[in-house]
Amino acid sequence: MDTIPGLEPWQFYGPSTRKGVSASCAEGDRIYLHLLMKPYESISVRGIPIKQIKSVYVLADSTPLDFTSRCAIMDSILNPNPLGELTIDVPESVIDPFVTVICIDMES
């Protein structure tokens, strides 16, 4: 399993990489979000399968992070695996002075 390019610029405003089966969100096991600047309390990731998210945590020390997800009502009713928006709370205590890496683990 190699590390491959991550999300599109419209999905996350910053660098990201992915490790897993393929570049497809439906098959990727882990997404890495590289926070080069201090975020303001939370970050957003768009266009990912929100029902496949298992956990969100800081790579450096495995600190779990709180997150919420949302999608269009019709998508949640008609689609068993809807694409939506993930909002991740990033507390000051987990910010690294150089780069903070957030991991999103997803079901394959």
PDB file of C-alpha atoms in Angstrom:
ATOM      1  CA  MET A   1       0.000   0.000   0.000  1.00  0.00           C
ATOM      2  CA  ASP A   2       1.552   3.236  -1.157  1.00  0.00           C
ATOM      3  CA  THR A   3       0.731   6.767  -0.139  1.00  0.00           C
ATOM      4  CA  ILE A   4      -1.047   8.540  -2.972  1.00  0.00           C
ATOM      5  CA  PRO A   5      -2.400  12.060  -3.564  1.00  0.00           C
ATOM      6  CA  GLY A   6      -5.322  12.902  -1.338  1.00  0.00           C
ATOM      7  CA  LEU A   7      -8.359  15.080  -1.724  1.00  0.00           C
ATOM      8  CA  GLU A   8      -9.196  17.609  -4.423  1.00  0.00           C
ATOM      9  CA  PRO A   9      -8.739  21.322  -3.554  1.00  0.00           C
ATOM     10  CA  TRP A  10     -12.522  21.831  -3.310  1.00  0.00           C
ATOM     11  CA  GLN A  11     -12.749  19.058  -0.709  1.00  0.00           C
ATOM     12  CA  PHE A  12     -10.104  20.353   1.723  1.00  0.00           C
ATOM     13  CA  TYR A  13      -8.219  23.658   1.716  1.00  0.00           C
ATOM     14  CA  GLY A  14      -4.720  22.308   2.313  1.00  0.00           C
ATOM     15  CA  PRO A  15      -2.423  19.424   1.443  1.00  0.00           C
ATOM     16  CA  SER A  16      -3.689  15.885   1.944  1.00  0.00           C
ATOM     17  CA  THR A  17      -2.563  12.346   1.175  1.00  0.00           C
ATOM     18  CA  ARG A  18      -4.243   8.961   1.216  1.00  0.00           C
ATOM     19  CA  LYS A  19      -3.145   5.455   2.095  1.00  0.00           C
ATOM     20  CA  GLY A  20      -5.277   2.491   1.173  1.00  0.00           C
ATOM     21  CA  VAL A  21      -6.485   0.330  -1.654  1.00  0.00           C
ATOM     22  CA  SER A  22      -6.897   3.089  -4.259  1.00  0.00           C
ATOM     23  CA  ALA A  23      -7.457   6.802  -4.680  1.00  0.00           C
ATOM     24  CA  SER A  24     -11.237   6.367  -4.546  1.00  0.00           C
ATOM     25  CA  CYS A  25     -12.836   7.513  -1.273  1.00  0.00           C
ATOM     26  CA  ALA A  26     -14.976   4.406  -1.373  1.00  0.00           C
ATOM     27  CA  GLU A  27     -11.876   2.221  -1.221  1.00  0.00           C
ATOM     28  CA  GLY A  28      -9.298   4.321   0.638  1.00  0.00           C
ATOM     29  CA  ASP A  29      -8.544   3.281   4.194  1.00  0.00           C
ATOM     30  CA  ARG A  30      -7.004   6.466   5.604  1.00  0.00           C
ATOM     31  CA  ILE A  31      -6.893  10.144   4.662  1.00  0.00           C
ATOM     32  CA  TYR A  32      -4.171  12.416   6.076  1.00  0.00           C
ATOM     33  CA  LEU A  33      -4.890  16.141   6.381  1.00  0.00           C
ATOM     34  CA  HIS A  34      -1.740  18.258   6.745  1.00  0.00           C
ATOM     35  CA  LEU A  35      -2.481  21.453   8.683  1.00  0.00           C
ATOM     36  CA  LEU A  36       0.351  23.839   7.869  1.00  0.00           C
ATOM     37  CA  MET A  37      -1.305  26.804   9.576  1.00  0.00           C
ATOM     38  CA  LYS A  38      -3.280  26.965  12.785  1.00  0.00           C
ATOM     39  CA  PRO A  39      -6.965  26.320  12.077  1.00  0.00           C
ATOM     40  CA  TYR A  40      -9.693  28.313  13.768  1.00  0.00           C
ATOM     41  CA  GLU A  41     -11.335  25.785  16.090  1.00  0.00           C
ATOM     42  CA  SER A  42     -12.446  23.420  13.300  1.00  0.00           C
ATOM     43  CA  ILE A  43     -11.741  22.244   9.751  1.00  0.00           C
ATOM     44  CA  SER A  44     -14.107  21.005   7.041  1.00  0.00           C
ATOM     45  CA  VAL A  45     -13.754  18.186   4.528  1.00  0.00           C
ATOM     46  CA  ARG A  46     -16.330  17.987   1.728  1.00  0.00           C
ATOM     47  CA  GLY A  47     -17.479  15.300  -0.666  1.00  0.00           C
ATOM     48  CA  ILE A  48     -16.526  12.200   1.300  1.00  0.00           C
ATOM     49  CA  PRO A  49     -18.684   9.168   2.176  1.00  0.00           C
ATOM     50  CA  ILE A  50     -19.707  10.198   5.680  1.00  0.00           C
ATOM     51  CA  LYS A  51     -21.160   6.844   6.750  1.00  0.00           C
ATOM     52  CA  GLN A  52     -17.792   5.134   6.176  1.00  0.00           C
ATOM     53  CA  ILE A  53     -15.908   7.271   8.708  1.00  0.00           C
ATOM     54  CA  LYS A  54     -14.657   5.129  11.595  1.00  0.00           C
ATOM     55  CA  SER A  55     -12.476   7.581  13.517  1.00  0.00           C
ATOM     56  CA  VAL A  56     -10.661  10.911  13.374  1.00  0.00           C
ATOM     57  CA  TYR A  57      -7.474  11.496  15.360  1.00  0.00           C
ATOM     58  CA  VAL A  58      -4.110  13.288  15.509  1.00  0.00           C
ATOM     59  CA  LEU A  59      -1.313  11.239  13.923  1.00  0.00           C
ATOM     60  CA  ALA A  60       1.414  12.312  16.390  1.00  0.00           C
ATOM     61  CA  ASP A  61      -0.183  10.974  19.556  1.00  0.00           C
ATOM     62  CA  SER A  62      -3.469   9.292  18.488  1.00  0.00           C
ATOM     63  CA  THR A  63      -5.576  11.870  20.325  1.00  0.00           C
ATOM     64  CA  PRO A  64      -9.171  11.270  19.184  1.00  0.00           C
ATOM     65  CA  LEU A  65     -10.935  14.322  17.769  1.00  0.00           C
ATOM     66  CA  ASP A  66     -14.621  15.161  17.919  1.00  0.00           C
ATOM     67  CA  PHE A  67     -16.346  15.455  14.568  1.00  0.00           C
ATOM     68  CA  THR A  68     -19.774  15.904  13.053  1.00  0.00           C
ATOM     69  CA  SER A  69     -21.056  15.073   9.595  1.00  0.00           C
ATOM     70  CA  ARG A  70     -23.916  16.258   7.471  1.00  0.00           C
ATOM     71  CA  CYS A  71     -25.389  15.727   4.033  1.00  0.00           C
ATOM     72  CA  ALA A  72     -28.492  16.646   2.068  1.00  0.00           C
ATOM     73  CA  ILE A  73     -31.669  15.096   3.485  1.00  0.00           C
ATOM     74  CA  MET A  74     -32.587  13.420   0.196  1.00  0.00           C
ATOM     75  CA  ASP A  75     -29.085  11.918  -0.086  1.00  0.00           C
ATOM     76  CA  SER A  76     -29.367  10.427   3.390  1.00  0.00           C
ATOM     77  CA  ILE A  77     -32.770   8.911   2.517  1.00  0.00           C
ATOM     78  CA  LEU A  78     -32.063   7.644  -0.994  1.00  0.00           C
ATOM     79  CA  ASN A  79     -28.360   6.816  -0.860  1.00  0.00           C
ATOM     80  CA  PRO A  80     -26.983   4.161   1.532  1.00  0.00           C
ATOM     81  CA  ASN A  81     -23.520   5.780   1.347  1.00  0.00           C
ATOM     82  CA  PRO A  82     -24.044   9.533   0.831  1.00  0.00           C
ATOM     83  CA  LEU A  83     -21.291  12.052   0.201  1.00  0.00           C
ATOM     84  CA  GLY A  84     -21.301  14.885   2.691  1.00  0.00           C
ATOM     85  CA  GLU A  85     -19.310  17.302   4.795  1.00  0.00           C
ATOM     86  CA  LEU A  86     -17.192  16.386   7.808  1.00  0.00           C
ATOM     87  CA  THR A  87     -16.439  19.067  10.410  1.00  0.00           C
ATOM     88  CA  ILE A  88     -13.544  18.249  12.744  1.00  0.00           C
ATOM     89  CA  ASP A  89     -12.928  20.105  16.027  1.00  0.00           C
ATOM     90  CA  VAL A  90      -9.211  20.878  16.417  1.00  0.00           C
ATOM     91  CA  PRO A  91      -8.437  22.012  19.981  1.00  0.00           C
ATOM     92  CA  GLU A  92      -5.432  24.220  20.708  1.00  0.00           C
ATOM     93  CA  SER A  93      -3.834  21.412  22.758  1.00  0.00           C
ATOM     94  CA  VAL A  94      -3.207  19.203  19.689  1.00  0.00           C
ATOM     95  CA  ILE A  95      -1.684  21.892  17.432  1.00  0.00           C
ATOM     96  CA  ASP A  96       1.937  21.169  16.472  1.00  0.00           C
ATOM     97  CA  PRO A  97       4.118  24.273  15.922  1.00  0.00           C
ATOM     98  CA  PHE A  98       5.307  22.959  12.530  1.00  0.00           C
ATOM     99  CA  VAL A  99       2.570  20.779  11.022  1.00  0.00           C
ATOM    100  CA  THR A 100      -0.400  18.980  12.538  1.00  0.00           C
ATOM    101  CA  VAL A 101      -1.502  15.819  10.736  1.00  0.00           C
ATOM    102  CA  ILE A 102      -5.102  14.669  11.157  1.00  0.00           C
ATOM    103  CA  CYS A 103      -6.032  11.100  10.210  1.00  0.00           C
ATOM    104  CA  ILE A 104      -9.474  10.059   9.007  1.00  0.00           C
ATOM    105  CA  ASP A 105      -9.917   6.284   9.124  1.00  0.00           C
ATOM    106  CA  MET A 106     -12.595   4.906   6.832  1.00  0.00           C
ATOM    107  CA  GLU A 107     -14.165   1.506   6.324  1.00  0.00           C
ATOM    108  CA  SER A 108     -13.062  -0.222   3.126  1.00  0.00           C
TER     109      SER A 108
END
